[in-house]
mmCIF file of C-alpha atoms in Angstrom:
data_model
loop_
_atom_site.group_PDB
_atom_site.id
_atom_site.type_symbol
_atom_site.label_atom_id
_atom_site.label_comp_id
_atom_site.label_asym_id
_atom_site.label_seq_id
_atom_site.Cartn_x
_atom_site.Cartn_y
_atom_site.Cartn_z
ATOM 1 C CA MET F 24 18.499 -5.276 -20.000
ATOM 2 C CA ILE F 25 19.225 -2.737 -22.726
ATOM 3 C CA THR F 26 16.891 -2.891 -25.718
ATOM 4 C CA PHE F 27 17.177 -0.737 -28.824
ATOM 5 C CA HIS F 28 13.870 0.359 -30.362
ATOM 6 C CA LEU F 29 14.100 1.905 -33.800
ATOM 7 C CA ALA F 30 12.833 2.039 -37.345
ATOM 8 C CA ARG F 31 15.628 1.954 -39.936
ATOM 9 C CA ALA F 32 15.343 2.257 -43.708
ATOM 10 C CA ASP F 33 17.204 -0.103 -46.030
ATOM 11 C CA ASN F 34 19.841 2.617 -46.564
ATOM 12 C CA GLY F 35 20.377 3.128 -42.806
ATOM 13 C CA VAL F 36 18.317 6.323 -42.482
ATOM 14 C CA ILE F 37 16.461 6.719 -39.176
ATOM 15 C CA GLY F 38 15.575 10.406 -39.425
ATOM 16 C CA ARG F 39 15.467 13.612 -41.417
ATOM 17 C CA ASP F 40 15.367 17.105 -39.902
ATOM 18 C CA GLY F 41 14.335 15.743 -36.494
ATOM 19 C CA THR F 42 11.431 13.663 -37.811
ATOM 20 C CA LEU F 43 10.794 10.219 -39.243
ATOM 21 C CA PRO F 44 10.881 10.248 -43.067
ATOM 22 C CA TRP F 45 7.857 7.902 -43.198
ATOM 23 C CA HIS F 46 4.532 7.431 -41.446
ATOM 24 C CA LEU F 47 3.833 3.867 -40.308
ATOM 25 C CA PRO F 48 1.004 3.772 -37.732
ATOM 26 C CA ALA F 49 1.658 0.078 -36.987
ATOM 27 C CA ASP F 50 5.267 0.913 -36.076
ATOM 28 C CA LEU F 51 4.114 3.653 -33.701
ATOM 29 C CA LYS F 52 1.674 1.239 -32.031
ATOM 30 C CA ARG F 53 4.425 -1.384 -31.663
ATOM 31 C CA PHE F 54 6.775 1.223 -30.190
ATOM 32 C CA LYS F 55 4.133 2.266 -27.657
ATOM 33 C CA ARG F 56 3.377 -1.339 -26.676
ATOM 34 C CA GLU F 57 7.076 -2.212 -26.239
ATOM 35 C CA THR F 58 8.100 0.898 -24.297
ATOM 36 C CA MET F 59 5.043 1.407 -22.073
ATOM 37 C CA GLY F 60 6.011 1.363 -18.397
ATOM 38 C CA ARG F 61 9.753 1.403 -19.170
ATOM 39 C CA ALA F 62 12.531 3.912 -18.819
ATOM 40 C CA MET F 63 13.506 5.266 -22.225
ATOM 41 C CA ILE F 64 16.986 6.661 -22.836
ATOM 42 C CA MET F 65 17.233 9.202 -25.621
ATOM 43 C CA GLY F 66 19.184 12.192 -26.811
ATOM 44 C CA ARG F 67 17.951 15.741 -26.475
ATOM 45 C CA LYS F 68 16.997 16.029 -30.147
ATOM 46 C CA THR F 69 14.838 12.906 -29.876
ATOM 47 C CA PHE F 70 13.143 14.275 -26.759
ATOM 48 C CA ASP F 71 12.598 17.626 -28.482
ATOM 49 C CA SER F 72 10.956 15.850 -31.447
ATOM 50 C CA PHE F 73 8.013 14.790 -29.244
ATOM 51 C CA PRO F 74 5.117 17.244 -28.925
ATOM 52 C CA ALA F 75 5.044 16.335 -25.201
ATOM 53 C CA PRO F 76 6.500 13.582 -23.013
ATOM 54 C CA LEU F 77 4.994 10.220 -23.919
ATOM 55 C CA PRO F 78 2.557 8.983 -21.255
ATOM 56 C CA GLY F 79 3.391 5.958 -19.124
ATOM 57 C CA ARG F 80 7.157 6.061 -19.692
ATOM 58 C CA ARG F 81 10.178 7.664 -18.072
ATOM 59 C CA HIS F 82 12.214 9.973 -20.306
ATOM 60 C CA ILE F 83 15.927 9.866 -19.488
ATOM 61 C CA VAL F 84 17.663 12.397 -21.712
ATOM 62 C CA LEU F 85 21.381 12.033 -22.334
ATOM 63 C CA THR F 86 22.922 15.408 -23.170
ATOM 64 C CA ARG F 87 26.252 17.235 -23.056
ATOM 65 C CA ASP F 88 24.466 20.508 -22.219
ATOM 66 C CA THR F 89 24.671 20.924 -18.436
ATOM 67 C CA GLU F 90 22.140 23.783 -18.581
ATOM 68 C CA TRP F 91 19.432 21.846 -20.451
ATOM 69 C CA ARG F 92 16.207 21.050 -18.572
ATOM 70 C CA ALA F 93 12.689 20.143 -19.684
ATOM 71 C CA ASP F 94 9.470 19.159 -17.976
ATOM 72 C CA GLY F 95 9.088 15.390 -17.960
ATOM 73 C CA ALA F 96 12.798 14.711 -18.568
ATOM 74 C CA GLU F 97 15.372 13.200 -16.240
ATOM 75 C CA VAL F 98 18.739 14.544 -17.360
ATOM 76 C CA SER F 99 21.930 12.485 -17.522
ATOM 77 C CA TYR F 100 25.387 13.301 -18.823
ATOM 78 C CA SER F 101 26.864 9.856 -19.499
ATOM 79 C CA PRO F 102 25.631 6.465 -20.672
ATOM 80 C CA GLU F 103 26.536 5.028 -17.264
ATOM 81 C CA GLU F 104 24.516 7.669 -15.442
ATOM 82 C CA ALA F 105 21.548 7.121 -17.767
ATOM 83 C CA LEU F 106 21.634 3.354 -17.128
ATOM 84 C CA ALA F 107 21.906 3.919 -13.377
ATOM 85 C CA LEU F 108 18.798 6.139 -13.496
ATOM 86 C CA ALA F 109 17.014 3.330 -15.375
ATOM 87 C CA ASP F 110 18.188 0.700 -12.866
ATOM 88 C CA GLY F 111 19.909 -1.106 -15.758
ATOM 89 C CA ASP F 112 16.661 -1.780 -17.655
ATOM 90 C CA ALA F 113 16.122 0.663 -20.494
ATOM 91 C CA ALA F 114 14.638 1.099 -23.917
ATOM 92 C CA VAL F 115 17.194 3.094 -25.893
ATOM 93 C CA ILE F 116 15.254 5.008 -28.545
ATOM 94 C CA GLY F 117 17.796 7.224 -30.298
ATOM 95 C CA GLY F 118 19.047 9.135 -32.066
ATOM 96 C CA ALA F 119 21.992 7.800 -33.996
ATOM 97 C CA GLU F 120 24.617 9.254 -31.627
ATOM 98 C CA ILE F 121 22.868 7.702 -28.621
ATOM 99 C CA PHE F 122 22.614 4.249 -30.238
ATOM 100 C CA ALA F 123 26.404 4.389 -30.819
ATOM 101 C CA LEU F 124 27.016 4.800 -27.055
ATOM 102 C CA PHE F 125 25.269 1.608 -25.908
ATOM 103 C CA THR F 126 25.620 -2.130 -26.428
ATOM 104 C CA PRO F 127 22.139 -3.643 -26.418
ATOM 105 C CA ASP F 128 21.051 -7.102 -25.314
ATOM 106 C CA ARG F 129 18.182 -7.062 -27.792
ATOM 107 C CA ILE F 130 17.059 -4.989 -30.779
ATOM 108 C CA GLU F 131 13.423 -4.390 -31.688
ATOM 109 C CA LEU F 132 13.797 -3.158 -35.243
ATOM 110 C CA THR F 133 11.324 -2.009 -37.829
ATOM 111 C CA GLU F 134 12.988 -2.473 -41.211
ATOM 112 C CA VAL F 135 11.493 0.138 -43.527
ATOM 113 C CA HIS F 136 11.864 -1.116 -47.084
ATOM 114 C CA ALA F 137 12.623 2.242 -48.657
ATOM 115 C CA ARG F 138 15.629 4.460 -49.326
ATOM 116 C CA PRO F 139 14.615 7.949 -48.132
ATOM 117 C CA GLU F 140 16.882 10.953 -47.855
ATOM 118 C CA GLY F 141 17.966 11.559 -44.282
ATOM 119 C CA ASP F 142 20.521 13.090 -41.961
ATOM 120 C CA ALA F 143 20.492 10.499 -39.151
ATOM 121 C CA ILE F 144 22.028 7.142 -40.100
ATOM 122 C CA VAL F 145 22.488 3.915 -38.124
ATOM 123 C CA PRO F 146 24.710 1.205 -39.610
ATOM 124 C CA ALA F 147 23.356 -2.284 -40.228
ATOM 125 C CA PHE F 148 23.375 -4.621 -37.243
ATOM 126 C CA THR F 149 25.889 -7.372 -37.989
ATOM 127 C CA GLY F 150 26.616 -10.370 -35.790
ATOM 128 C CA TRP F 151 23.036 -10.548 -34.517
ATOM 129 C CA ARG F 152 20.620 -13.482 -34.705
ATOM 130 C CA GLU F 153 17.090 -12.909 -35.911
ATOM 131 C CA ILE F 154 14.529 -14.630 -33.667
ATOM 132 C CA ALA F 155 11.318 -13.103 -34.988
ATOM 133 C CA ARG F 156 10.104 -11.444 -38.204
ATOM 134 C CA GLU F 157 6.745 -10.191 -39.459
ATOM 135 C CA ASP F 158 6.622 -8.772 -43.002
ATOM 136 C CA PHE F 159 4.026 -6.243 -44.179
ATOM 137 C CA PRO F 160 3.404 -5.078 -47.766
ATOM 138 C CA ALA F 161 3.443 -1.499 -49.004
ATOM 139 C CA GLU F 162 0.092 0.279 -48.744
ATOM 140 C CA GLY F 163 -0.626 3.435 -50.716
ATOM 141 C CA ASP F 164 2.227 5.858 -50.007
ATOM 142 C CA ARG F 165 3.476 3.743 -47.083
ATOM 143 C CA PRO F 166 6.497 1.539 -47.816
ATOM 144 C CA ALA F 167 6.672 -2.164 -47.046
ATOM 145 C CA TYR F 168 8.192 -2.895 -43.640
ATOM 146 C CA SER F 169 9.180 -5.735 -41.332
ATOM 147 C CA PHE F 170 9.115 -6.070 -37.557
ATOM 148 C CA VAL F 171 12.318 -7.863 -36.576
ATOM 149 C CA THR F 172 13.702 -8.971 -33.200
ATOM 150 C CA LEU F 173 17.467 -9.489 -32.950
ATOM 151 C CA VAL F 174 19.527 -11.010 -30.129
ATOM 152 C CA ARG F 175 23.250 -11.758 -29.706
#
């Protein structure tokens, strides 16, 4: 099973300068809970954005750079190779170029109800059916957000 895990603003932004343009602790906790014990497929920039590999998860890094290596990363050079390393069960976690390479079975989406500036954009998910939603209000400088699960 291929599952996308991402937070996406109302304007499609998922990142700015290699970071998230918001800080939502509940989203980070959800991400940890949903990816723990799983293989995560990501691009090199996403891997590089972590201070260290995330505990309890495999880090499969999809890159075009055949010289790239990093402690804690399993390197792959194609979506097919990445899925084979994950035995076909993976949490795809970004960035935008990586999401475009896969067709998920399920999407675990945090809708961030804001319109921040950003340089990584993911288009809206059309043709999907929403099976779960939890809405949360804005708090202080944190925007309102929703946890949404989408399936085909």
